[in-house]
Tab-separated table of C-alpha atoms and ligand atoms in Angstrom:
chain	number	residue	atom	x	y	z
A	1	MET	CA	65.976	25.164	43.267
A	2	LYS	CA	63.238	23.865	40.933
A	3	LYS	CA	63.258	24.510	37.182
A	4	THR	CA	60.471	25.629	34.933
A	5	VAL	CA	59.218	22.455	33.385
A	6	ARG	CA	56.107	21.371	31.538
A	7	VAL	CA	54.778	17.827	31.488
A	8	PHE	CA	53.151	16.220	28.422
A	9	LYS	CA	51.476	12.848	28.283
A	10	PHE	CA	50.815	10.842	25.133
A	11	GLY	CA	48.498	7.836	25.430
A	12	GLY	CA	48.214	4.645	23.434
A	13	ALA	CA	45.978	6.108	20.716
A	14	SER	CA	48.515	8.849	19.934
A	15	LEU	CA	51.271	6.240	19.437
A	16	LYS	CA	49.388	3.499	17.675
A	17	ASP	CA	51.327	3.405	14.376
A	18	PRO	CA	54.269	5.059	12.593
A	19	GLU	CA	52.143	7.960	11.347
A	20	ALA	CA	50.895	8.626	14.871
A	21	ILE	CA	54.463	8.688	16.228
A	22	LYS	CA	55.508	11.117	13.483
A	23	ASN	CA	52.552	13.278	14.458
A	24	VAL	CA	53.763	13.300	18.082
A	25	ALA	CA	57.181	14.504	16.910
A	26	ASN	CA	55.464	17.276	14.917
A	27	ILE	CA	53.501	18.333	17.992
A	28	LEU	CA	56.755	18.518	19.955
A	29	TRP	CA	58.767	20.619	17.483
A	30	PRO	CA	57.465	24.002	18.645
A	31	TYR	CA	58.629	23.119	22.181
A	32	LYS	CA	62.167	22.226	21.069
A	33	ASN	CA	63.798	24.763	23.369
A	34	GLU	CA	61.590	24.130	26.378
A	35	LYS	CA	62.087	21.793	29.307
A	36	LEU	CA	59.561	19.013	28.797
A	37	VAL	CA	58.981	15.765	30.629
A	38	ILE	CA	57.147	13.494	28.194
A	39	VAL	CA	55.253	10.559	29.650
A	40	VAL	CA	54.231	7.843	27.201
A	41	SER	CA	51.867	4.889	27.434
A	42	ALA	CA	52.176	1.564	25.684
A	43	MET	CA	51.460	1.771	21.944
A	44	GLY	CA	47.875	1.271	20.769
A	45	LYS	CA	46.285	-1.632	22.597
A	46	ALA	CA	49.597	-3.249	23.628
A	47	THR	CA	48.586	-3.452	27.299
A	48	ASN	CA	45.451	-5.459	26.476
A	49	ALA	CA	47.565	-7.809	24.363
A	50	LEU	CA	50.145	-8.190	27.142
A	51	GLU	CA	47.351	-9.061	29.554
A	52	THR	CA	46.549	-12.040	27.340
A	53	VAL	CA	50.205	-13.146	27.605
A	54	VAL	CA	49.856	-13.119	31.394
A	55	GLU	CA	46.588	-15.075	31.213
A	56	ALA	CA	48.114	-17.653	28.866
A	57	HIS	CA	51.184	-18.085	31.060
A	58	ALA	CA	49.059	-18.484	34.191
A	59	ALA	CA	46.850	-21.012	32.409
A	60	ARG	CA	49.962	-22.880	31.120
A	61	ASN	CA	48.165	-23.301	27.811
A	62	GLY	CA	51.344	-23.077	25.733
A	63	LYS	CA	50.266	-19.888	23.925
A	64	ALA	CA	52.141	-17.229	25.885
A	65	PHE	CA	55.268	-17.174	23.681
A	66	ASP	CA	53.208	-17.012	20.466
A	67	ILE	CA	51.163	-14.071	21.731
A	68	LEU	CA	54.309	-12.301	22.895
A	69	ASN	CA	55.901	-12.852	19.482
A	70	GLY	CA	52.843	-11.288	17.852
A	71	ILE	CA	53.247	-8.207	20.072
A	72	LYS	CA	56.966	-8.078	19.343
A	73	ASN	CA	56.303	-8.211	15.595
A	74	GLN	CA	53.816	-5.354	15.802
A	75	HIS	CA	56.480	-3.225	17.453
A	76	TYR	CA	59.092	-4.288	14.886
A	77	GLN	CA	56.733	-3.345	12.055
A	78	ILE	CA	56.352	0.130	13.524
A	79	MET	CA	60.128	0.380	13.964
A	80	ASP	CA	60.738	-0.774	10.367
A	81	SER	CA	58.823	2.304	9.169
A	82	LEU	CA	60.711	4.698	11.432
A	83	PHE	CA	64.316	3.460	11.540
A	84	ASP	CA	67.100	2.034	9.397
A	85	LYS	CA	67.654	-1.687	9.845
A	86	ASP	CA	70.916	-1.191	11.767
A	87	ASP	CA	69.529	1.330	14.268
A	88	GLU	CA	70.514	0.499	17.837
A	89	VAL	CA	66.867	0.800	18.928
A	90	TYR	CA	66.290	-2.785	17.680
A	91	ALA	CA	68.769	-4.155	20.230
A	92	LEU	CA	67.273	-2.040	23.026
A	93	VAL	CA	63.735	-3.170	22.294
A	94	ASN	CA	64.850	-6.769	21.898
A	95	ASP	CA	66.593	-6.670	25.296
A	96	ALA	CA	63.379	-5.441	26.870
A	97	PHE	CA	61.353	-8.291	25.355
A	98	VAL	CA	63.990	-10.812	26.482
A	99	GLU	CA	63.180	-9.866	30.076
A	100	VAL	CA	59.598	-10.987	29.532
A	101	GLU	CA	60.789	-14.174	27.855
A	102	TRP	CA	62.746	-14.977	31.000
A	103	VAL	CA	59.567	-14.605	33.038
A	104	LEU	CA	57.756	-16.943	30.642
A	105	GLU	CA	60.510	-19.543	30.874
A	106	GLU	CA	59.854	-19.827	34.608
A	107	GLU	CA	56.835	-21.527	36.156
A	108	PRO	CA	53.899	-19.073	36.547
A	109	HIS	CA	54.401	-17.115	39.758
A	110	GLU	CA	51.959	-17.924	42.549
A	111	ASN	CA	51.181	-14.215	42.937
A	112	TYR	CA	49.283	-13.440	39.709
A	113	ASP	CA	49.341	-9.684	40.236
A	114	TYR	CA	53.128	-9.698	40.740
A	115	MET	CA	53.613	-11.709	37.557
A	116	TYR	CA	51.207	-9.391	35.714
A	117	ASP	CA	53.241	-6.301	36.547
A	118	GLN	CA	56.563	-7.905	35.531
A	119	ILE	CA	55.118	-8.748	32.100
A	120	VAL	CA	52.718	-5.900	31.322
A	121	CYS	CA	55.220	-3.135	32.156
A	122	ILE	CA	57.098	-3.972	28.988
A	123	GLY	CA	54.497	-2.127	26.870
A	124	GLU	CA	55.541	1.224	28.332
A	125	VAL	CA	59.239	0.319	28.381
A	126	VAL	CA	59.434	-0.469	24.662
A	127	SER	CA	57.139	2.381	23.676
A	128	SER	CA	59.334	4.907	25.510
A	129	LYS	CA	62.488	3.422	23.928
A	130	ILE	CA	61.009	3.736	20.449
A	131	VAL	CA	59.739	7.297	20.959
A	132	HIS	CA	63.040	8.310	22.548
A	133	ALA	CA	65.047	6.920	19.628
A	134	TYR	CA	62.721	8.465	17.060
A	135	LEU	CA	62.817	11.942	18.609
A	136	ASN	CA	66.623	11.871	18.722
A	137	LYS	CA	66.718	10.690	15.123
A	138	THR	CA	64.560	13.600	13.987
A	139	GLY	CA	66.677	16.165	15.827
A	140	LEU	CA	64.640	16.476	19.015
A	141	ALA	CA	67.278	15.673	21.629
A	142	SER	CA	65.904	13.663	24.522
A	143	GLN	CA	66.996	11.619	27.532
A	144	TRP	CA	65.400	8.334	28.525
A	145	LEU	CA	64.399	8.091	32.177
A	146	ASP	CA	63.205	4.907	33.847
A	147	ALA	CA	60.053	5.938	35.748
A	148	ARG	CA	60.726	3.074	38.162
A	149	ASP	CA	63.769	4.964	39.418
A	150	VAL	CA	61.441	7.793	40.433
A	151	ILE	CA	58.008	6.459	41.364
A	152	LEU	CA	58.120	4.388	44.522
A	153	THR	CA	54.977	2.448	45.409
A	154	ASP	CA	53.929	0.002	48.070
A	155	ASP	CA	53.984	-3.658	47.097
A	156	ILE	CA	50.340	-4.070	46.173
A	157	PHE	CA	50.904	-5.204	42.602
A	158	ARG	CA	48.579	-3.955	39.831
A	159	GLU	CA	47.449	-1.112	42.073
A	160	GLY	CA	50.592	0.302	43.601
A	161	TRP	CA	50.050	3.250	45.896
A	162	VAL	CA	52.563	6.036	45.470
A	163	GLN	CA	54.882	6.703	48.406
A	164	TRP	CA	54.905	10.438	47.946
A	165	ASP	CA	57.785	11.595	50.168
A	166	GLU	CA	60.257	9.124	48.696
A	167	THR	CA	58.984	9.769	45.169
A	168	VAL	CA	59.524	13.517	45.545
A	169	GLU	CA	63.064	12.865	46.829
A	170	ARG	CA	63.811	10.460	43.990
A	171	ALA	CA	62.419	12.896	41.401
A	172	GLU	CA	64.697	15.606	42.769
A	173	ALA	CA	67.691	13.269	42.722
A	174	LYS	CA	67.084	11.605	39.337
A	175	ALA	CA	64.907	13.804	37.147
A	176	LEU	CA	65.875	17.302	38.219
A	177	PRO	CA	69.567	16.982	37.180
A	178	MET	CA	68.437	15.642	33.791
A	179	LEU	CA	66.654	18.931	33.198
A	180	ASP	CA	70.069	20.579	33.026
A	181	LEU	CA	70.988	18.411	30.068
A	182	PRO	CA	69.848	19.467	26.621
A	183	GLY	CA	66.522	18.201	25.313
A	184	PHE	CA	63.399	16.567	26.663
A	185	ILE	CA	63.024	13.789	29.208
A	186	ILE	CA	61.082	10.753	27.975
A	187	THR	CA	59.667	8.411	30.567
A	188	GLN	CA	56.976	5.752	30.982
A	189	GLY	CA	53.469	6.089	32.284
A	190	PHE	CA	51.760	3.467	34.435
A	191	ILE	CA	54.821	1.884	36.086
A	192	GLY	CA	56.648	2.272	39.371
A	193	SER	CA	58.695	0.079	41.639
A	194	THR	CA	58.774	-1.243	45.171
A	195	THR	CA	61.610	-0.685	47.622
A	196	GLU	CA	62.921	-4.105	46.504
A	197	ASN	CA	62.999	-2.874	42.908
A	198	PHE	CA	60.142	-5.022	41.674
A	199	THR	CA	58.048	-3.361	39.003
A	200	THR	CA	54.534	-2.338	39.995
A	201	THR	CA	51.740	-0.785	37.948
A	202	LEU	CA	49.453	2.003	39.076
A	203	GLY	CA	46.168	0.570	37.737
A	204	ARG	CA	44.861	0.462	34.161
A	205	GLU	CA	44.974	3.757	32.269
A	206	GLY	CA	47.390	5.017	34.900
A	207	SER	CA	49.683	7.035	32.597
A	208	ASP	CA	47.718	10.247	33.107
A	209	TYR	CA	48.353	9.759	36.803
A	210	THR	CA	52.081	9.265	36.208
A	211	ALA	CA	52.197	12.600	34.393
A	212	ALA	CA	50.504	14.224	37.384
A	213	ILE	CA	53.028	12.602	39.759
A	214	PHE	CA	55.920	14.056	37.749
A	215	SER	CA	54.150	17.426	37.541
A	216	TYR	CA	53.721	17.483	41.301
A	217	CYS	CA	57.264	16.364	42.105
A	218	LEU	CA	58.880	18.820	39.685
A	219	ASP	CA	56.503	21.715	40.393
A	220	ALA	CA	55.523	21.841	36.739
A	221	GLN	CA	54.307	25.039	35.195
A	222	ASP	CA	51.471	23.085	33.557
A	223	MET	CA	50.576	19.624	32.288
A	224	THR	CA	49.002	18.632	28.980
A	225	ILE	CA	47.432	15.306	28.081
A	226	TRP	CA	47.034	14.737	24.345
A	227	LYS	CA	43.916	12.789	23.444
A	228	ASP	CA	41.885	11.743	20.412
A	229	VAL	CA	39.068	14.124	21.434
A	230	PRO	CA	39.083	17.953	21.300
A	231	GLY	CA	39.055	18.184	25.108
A	232	VAL	CA	36.745	17.152	27.940
A	233	LEU	CA	33.257	16.760	26.515
A	234	THR	CA	29.905	16.659	28.271
A	235	ALA	CA	29.860	12.866	27.729
A	236	ASP	CA	31.737	10.128	25.900
A	237	PRO	CA	31.252	10.794	22.165
A	238	ARG	CA	31.458	7.041	21.504
A	239	VAL	CA	28.263	6.588	23.508
A	240	PHE	CA	26.298	9.852	23.283
A	241	GLU	CA	25.312	12.268	20.529
A	242	ASN	CA	25.256	16.051	20.778
A	243	VAL	CA	28.147	16.287	23.189
A	244	VAL	CA	29.889	19.643	23.557
A	245	LYS	CA	33.388	20.560	24.617
A	246	LEU	CA	33.894	22.226	27.971
A	247	ASP	CA	36.419	25.035	27.570
A	248	ARG	CA	37.147	25.351	31.276
A	249	LEU	CA	36.551	23.127	34.266
A	250	SER	CA	37.362	23.462	37.942
A	251	TYR	CA	39.493	20.774	39.586
A	252	LYS	CA	36.502	19.871	41.708
A	253	GLU	CA	34.257	19.327	38.711
A	254	ALA	CA	36.946	17.274	36.954
A	255	ILE	CA	37.452	15.108	40.048
A	256	GLU	CA	33.732	14.439	40.350
A	257	MET	CA	33.391	13.442	36.693
A	258	THR	CA	36.495	11.303	36.404
A	259	TYR	CA	35.939	9.567	39.722
A	260	TYR	CA	32.568	8.354	38.482
A	261	GLY	CA	33.806	7.106	35.142
A	262	ALA	CA	34.429	9.919	32.621
A	263	LYS	CA	37.138	7.898	30.931
A	264	VAL	CA	38.954	10.837	29.387
A	265	ILE	CA	41.235	11.336	32.415
A	266	HIS	CA	42.384	8.803	34.998
A	267	PRO	CA	40.589	9.663	38.265
A	268	LYS	CA	43.753	9.932	40.386
A	269	THR	CA	45.237	12.562	38.069
A	270	ILE	CA	43.590	15.731	39.287
A	271	LYS	CA	44.325	15.748	43.025
A	272	PRO	CA	48.140	16.090	42.872
A	273	LEU	CA	47.702	18.914	40.368
A	274	GLN	CA	45.088	20.639	42.480
A	275	ASN	CA	47.339	20.447	45.536
A	276	LYS	CA	49.920	22.568	43.751
A	277	SER	CA	47.546	24.566	41.531
A	278	ILE	CA	49.119	23.179	38.365
A	279	PRO	CA	46.854	23.814	35.369
A	280	LEU	CA	45.884	20.768	33.284
A	281	TYR	CA	45.191	21.077	29.568
A	282	VAL	CA	43.367	18.329	27.707
A	283	LYS	CA	44.127	18.751	24.022
A	284	SER	CA	43.661	16.936	20.771
A	285	PHE	CA	46.640	15.291	19.084
A	286	VAL	CA	44.540	15.334	15.918
A	287	ASN	CA	44.123	19.101	16.078
A	288	PRO	CA	46.984	20.295	18.284
A	289	ASP	CA	46.240	23.967	17.686
A	290	GLY	CA	42.740	23.583	19.131
A	291	GLU	CA	42.127	25.283	22.435
A	292	GLY	CA	41.254	22.094	24.340
A	293	THR	CA	39.967	22.162	27.907
A	294	LEU	CA	41.698	23.951	30.754
A	295	ILE	CA	41.242	22.430	34.210
A	296	SER	CA	42.350	24.815	36.924
A	297	ASP	CA	41.657	26.592	40.172
A	298	GLU	CA	38.956	28.800	38.764
A	299	VAL	CA	35.820	29.203	40.815
A	300	ASP	CA	32.957	26.932	39.862
A	301	ASP	CA	31.077	28.191	36.913
A	302	THR	CA	27.702	27.064	35.717
A	303	TYR	CA	28.031	23.892	33.717
A	304	PRO	CA	25.811	22.117	31.220
A	305	PRO	CA	24.597	18.624	32.165
A	306	MET	CA	27.395	16.062	31.998
A	307	VAL	CA	27.064	12.295	31.927
A	308	ALA	CA	29.536	9.551	32.803
A	309	VAL	CA	28.739	5.888	32.347
A	310	GLU	CA	30.776	3.224	34.069
A	311	SER	CA	29.916	-0.239	32.834
A	312	ASN	CA	30.877	-3.588	34.332
A	313	GLN	CA	29.465	-2.838	37.748
A	314	VAL	CA	28.385	-5.381	40.325
A	315	LEU	CA	25.878	-4.709	43.070
A	316	LEU	CA	26.362	-6.581	46.336
A	317	GLN	CA	23.408	-6.816	48.646
A	318	ILE	CA	24.711	-7.758	52.034
A	319	SER	CA	22.487	-8.916	54.888
A	320	THR	CA	23.223	-10.418	58.275
A	321	ARG	CA	22.809	-14.162	58.578
A	322	ASP	CA	21.007	-13.838	61.904
A	323	PHE	CA	18.471	-11.302	60.495
A	324	SER	CA	19.612	-8.655	62.924
A	325	PHE	CA	19.710	-5.058	61.748
A	326	VAL	CA	22.811	-3.926	59.865
A	327	ALA	CA	24.266	-1.874	62.696
A	328	GLU	CA	27.364	0.270	63.162
A	329	HIS	CA	29.641	-2.596	64.188
A	330	HIS	CA	28.701	-4.552	61.036
A	331	ILE	CA	29.457	-1.558	58.871
A	332	SER	CA	32.779	-0.957	60.542
A	333	TYR	CA	33.674	-4.641	60.049
A	334	LEU	CA	32.678	-4.462	56.371
A	335	PHE	CA	34.634	-1.259	55.762
A	336	ASN	CA	37.810	-2.816	57.102
A	337	ILE	CA	37.499	-5.670	54.649
A	338	ILE	CA	36.593	-3.265	51.820
A	339	ALA	CA	39.863	-1.450	52.538
A	340	GLU	CA	41.800	-4.707	52.675
A	341	PHE	CA	40.481	-5.661	49.208
A	342	ARG	CA	40.980	-2.125	47.843
A	343	LEU	CA	37.463	-2.131	46.438
A	344	GLN	CA	36.452	1.104	44.761
A	345	VAL	CA	32.993	1.727	46.148
A	346	ASN	CA	31.022	3.735	43.624
A	347	MET	CA	27.756	3.822	45.524
A	348	MET	CA	26.398	2.459	48.757
A	349	GLN	CA	23.094	2.423	50.576
A	350	ASN	CA	22.098	1.195	53.968
A	351	SER	CA	18.657	-0.048	55.011
A	352	ALA	CA	17.572	-1.747	58.229
A	353	ILE	CA	18.398	-5.239	57.053
A	354	SER	CA	20.757	-4.825	54.160
A	355	PHE	CA	23.740	-2.888	53.009
A	356	SER	CA	24.215	-2.375	49.241
A	357	LEU	CA	27.535	-1.733	47.568
A	358	CYS	CA	28.158	-0.970	43.922
A	359	ILE	CA	31.745	-1.688	42.851
A	360	ASN	CA	33.748	-2.176	39.657
A	361	ASP	CA	33.546	-5.857	38.717
A	362	VAL	CA	37.273	-6.472	38.330
A	363	ASP	CA	38.542	-10.055	38.059
A	364	ASP	CA	37.050	-12.187	40.832
A	365	LYS	CA	37.344	-9.487	43.524
A	366	ALA	CA	33.603	-9.340	44.262
A	367	ASP	CA	33.410	-13.122	44.667
A	368	ARG	CA	36.473	-13.217	46.888
A	369	PHE	CA	35.028	-10.408	49.013
A	370	ALA	CA	31.691	-12.252	49.301
A	371	GLN	CA	33.560	-15.400	50.263
A	372	ARG	CA	35.563	-13.528	52.891
A	373	ILE	CA	32.462	-12.241	54.707
A	374	ASN	CA	30.418	-15.369	54.081
A	375	ASP	CA	30.507	-16.592	57.681
A	376	LYS	CA	28.699	-13.497	58.976
A	377	PHE	CA	26.787	-12.146	55.981
A	378	LYS	CA	24.656	-13.372	53.135
A	379	VAL	CA	25.649	-11.683	49.878
A	380	MET	CA	23.624	-11.468	46.679
A	381	LEU	CA	25.527	-10.388	43.590
A	382	ASP	CA	23.934	-8.715	40.580
A	383	ARG	CA	26.398	-8.359	37.698
A	384	GLY	CA	26.589	-6.643	34.312
A	385	LEU	CA	25.240	-3.327	35.589
A	386	GLU	CA	25.956	0.270	34.632
A	387	LEU	CA	26.599	3.185	36.925
A	388	ILE	CA	25.294	6.392	35.392
A	389	THR	CA	26.396	9.661	36.966
A	390	VAL	CA	24.826	12.915	35.871
A	391	ARG	CA	26.144	16.266	37.020
A	392	HIS	CA	23.994	19.384	36.709
A	393	TYR	CA	21.076	17.213	35.701
A	394	GLN	CA	17.822	18.136	34.079
A	395	ASP	CA	14.773	15.960	34.621
A	396	GLU	CA	14.242	15.382	30.925
A	397	LEU	CA	17.773	14.055	30.538
A	398	LEU	CA	17.313	11.737	33.530
A	399	ASN	CA	14.115	10.370	32.047
A	400	ASN	CA	15.886	9.716	28.748
A	401	LEU	CA	18.692	7.895	30.490
A	402	ARG	CA	16.243	5.720	32.433
A	403	ARG	CA	14.426	4.622	29.282
A	404	GLY	CA	14.773	0.866	28.725
A	405	LYS	CA	16.523	0.441	32.078
A	406	ILE	CA	15.628	-0.909	35.496
A	407	VAL	CA	16.992	1.364	38.208
A	408	LEU	CA	18.356	-0.718	41.101
A	409	LEU	CA	19.792	2.102	43.187
A	410	GLU	CA	19.477	5.854	42.834
A	411	GLU	CA	20.847	8.731	44.816
A	412	ARG	CA	20.788	12.513	44.602
A	413	ILE	CA	23.760	14.234	46.133
A	414	ARG	CA	22.970	17.802	47.055
A	415	ASP	CA	21.583	19.566	44.048
A	416	ALA	CA	24.224	18.777	41.433
A	417	THR	CA	24.590	15.010	41.081
A	418	VAL	CA	22.341	12.067	40.407
A	419	GLN	CA	23.720	8.570	40.375
A	420	MET	CA	21.948	5.412	39.387
A	421	VAL	CA	22.854	1.791	39.062
A	422	VAL	CA	20.861	0.325	36.204
A	423	LYS	CA	20.390	-2.779	34.142
A	424	ASP	CA	18.686	-3.295	30.826
A	425	VAL	CA	15.026	-4.185	30.894
A	426	PRO	CA	14.939	-7.807	29.725
A	427	LEU	CA	13.306	-8.109	26.358
A	428	ILE	CA	9.888	-9.661	26.816
A	429	ARG	CA	8.413	-10.867	23.552
A	430	ARG	CA	4.848	-11.868	23.006
A	431	ARG	CA	4.470	-15.489	21.864
A	432	GLN	CA	3.179	-15.307	18.346
A	433	ASN	CA	0.400	-17.575	17.394
A	434	VAL	CA	1.906	-18.942	14.224
A	435	ALA	CA	-0.900	-21.371	13.508
A	436	ALA	CA	-3.164	-19.985	10.858
A	437	SER	CA	-6.607	-19.461	12.217
B	1	ADP	P1	44.568	7.624	26.017
B	1	ADP	O1	44.961	7.527	24.574
B	1	ADP	O2	45.274	8.708	26.721
B	1	ADP	O3	44.625	6.317	26.716
B	1	ADP	P2	41.755	7.332	26.403
B	1	ADP	O4	41.322	6.476	25.239
B	1	ADP	O5	41.932	6.650	27.702
B	1	ADP	O6	43.065	8.107	26.007
B	1	ADP	O7	40.737	8.554	26.598
B	1	ADP	C1	40.156	9.201	25.505
B	1	ADP	C2	38.753	8.656	25.269
B	1	ADP	O8	37.930	8.962	26.405
B	1	ADP	C3	38.007	9.312	24.131
B	1	ADP	O9	38.288	8.688	22.906
B	1	ADP	C4	36.537	9.202	24.526
B	1	ADP	O10	35.872	8.163	23.832
B	1	ADP	C5	36.572	8.836	26.003
B	1	ADP	N1	35.744	9.716	26.849
B	1	ADP	C6	34.928	9.274	27.844
B	1	ADP	N2	34.310	10.281	28.440
B	1	ADP	C7	34.730	11.413	27.831
B	1	ADP	C8	34.448	12.805	28.023
B	1	ADP	N3	33.600	13.231	28.967
B	1	ADP	N4	35.088	13.689	27.223
B	1	ADP	C9	35.957	13.268	26.280
B	1	ADP	N5	36.249	11.979	26.040
B	1	ADP	C10	35.652	11.053	26.799
B	2	LIG	N1	49.112	1.231	29.036
B	2	LIG	C1	48.336	1.285	30.257
B	2	LIG	C2	46.910	0.856	29.977
B	2	LIG	O1	46.542	0.666	28.822
B	2	LIG	C3	48.375	2.631	30.910
B	2	LIG	C4	47.760	3.754	30.098
B	2	LIG	O2	47.605	3.604	28.888
B	2	LIG	O3	47.449	4.786	30.677
B	2	LIG	O4	46.170	0.688	30.900
B	3	MG	MG1	44.173	4.986	27.837
């Protein structure tokens, strides 16, 4: 029999320093007597910093230990503000870092993505240990749960796919009994494990998704993600002016926006919630009493125009080497390899002699893909592009967005969405005649 549980997720920004962690505890106080599963990300930008440890270790440039020590010190500084010197949390956090030191003492692993996951996971592990210890210290009883004991993935490192049946079983076996104990459950976002107990990660920014996995498995009453914005806005406030908060959104609308790059929620988050009609609240940790945004089953309303911009896109123009048309069998061949590489295709277009794909330019994936199909296809790559998605567009807004840009690909999907892949117009300056006439 399932219990009434709510799931909260706190991201890096909400845990970036001692004051932020105290603020999280304040947010949690009113829920003291409720059953909460709290999913936390790595603190601040710890994951980015850990990525540089992995890069340094792979490059054997001798800097990996120094970078790791810097990260360790940042965590110790935060702990020094929250705990007495003899608190047992120091030993727990130290033990976690020692595991990474062991990895660094070995030769770099030949599988970069495997090595990445074994190192980068530590950000969430130490963050959850610190938050767990701090909540207990302030009188908010909580249990620490290793998310890797619950979330089972396949063994594609850095992009583990959740094995849902086993994960549900493991959640019922591990997490459900913990709900009978007093206090909250604290666990980590972003990480899972393979059947051989190797740590995997779910893809960058994956902690929102973890919270949705727990919500699904435990039939949560609702889920709340606490962000540095008042809720879901019509566009990223770091990029656009005059954005407004959306009070309510349908799952469908939220899926469309996040899939195409509205960074406020990880794109995989909504579907598990939609499947069980679990409401999702996006709220501000800066103003926790604010109403936020509610994402739920409600019928589609009318929405204002919304814009999502995904940068770091690469356009691949693929044509056959023998100048034949790009026919069905070519496309089927290409799709198989796209699946093998787990490329997220953001846009595609087919003409008689070429097939265009717009994908996220992650690591050297695009080059490896081009290399893989090189014997049959010629591939031209155009990098440094932006994918702009506009929902509920107005022509004036589209014209504004196109200003100063070259549009390489554009598509209208039914009457609600316009997508375009753009690059900046190169600055052409007139040669000045400096010689005095
Ligand atoms: P977390 O701390 O959980 O990792 P993120 O930094 O990933 O949170 O997400 C919050 C950020 O998402 C905001 O600071 C904002 O700049 C950005 N963002 C992008 N698109 C939107 C949008 N449509 N509405 C709100 N925030 C957005
Ligand atoms: N810490 C991970 C990242 O920065 C996961 C997350 O924050 O959601 O990507
Ligand atoms: Mg994030």
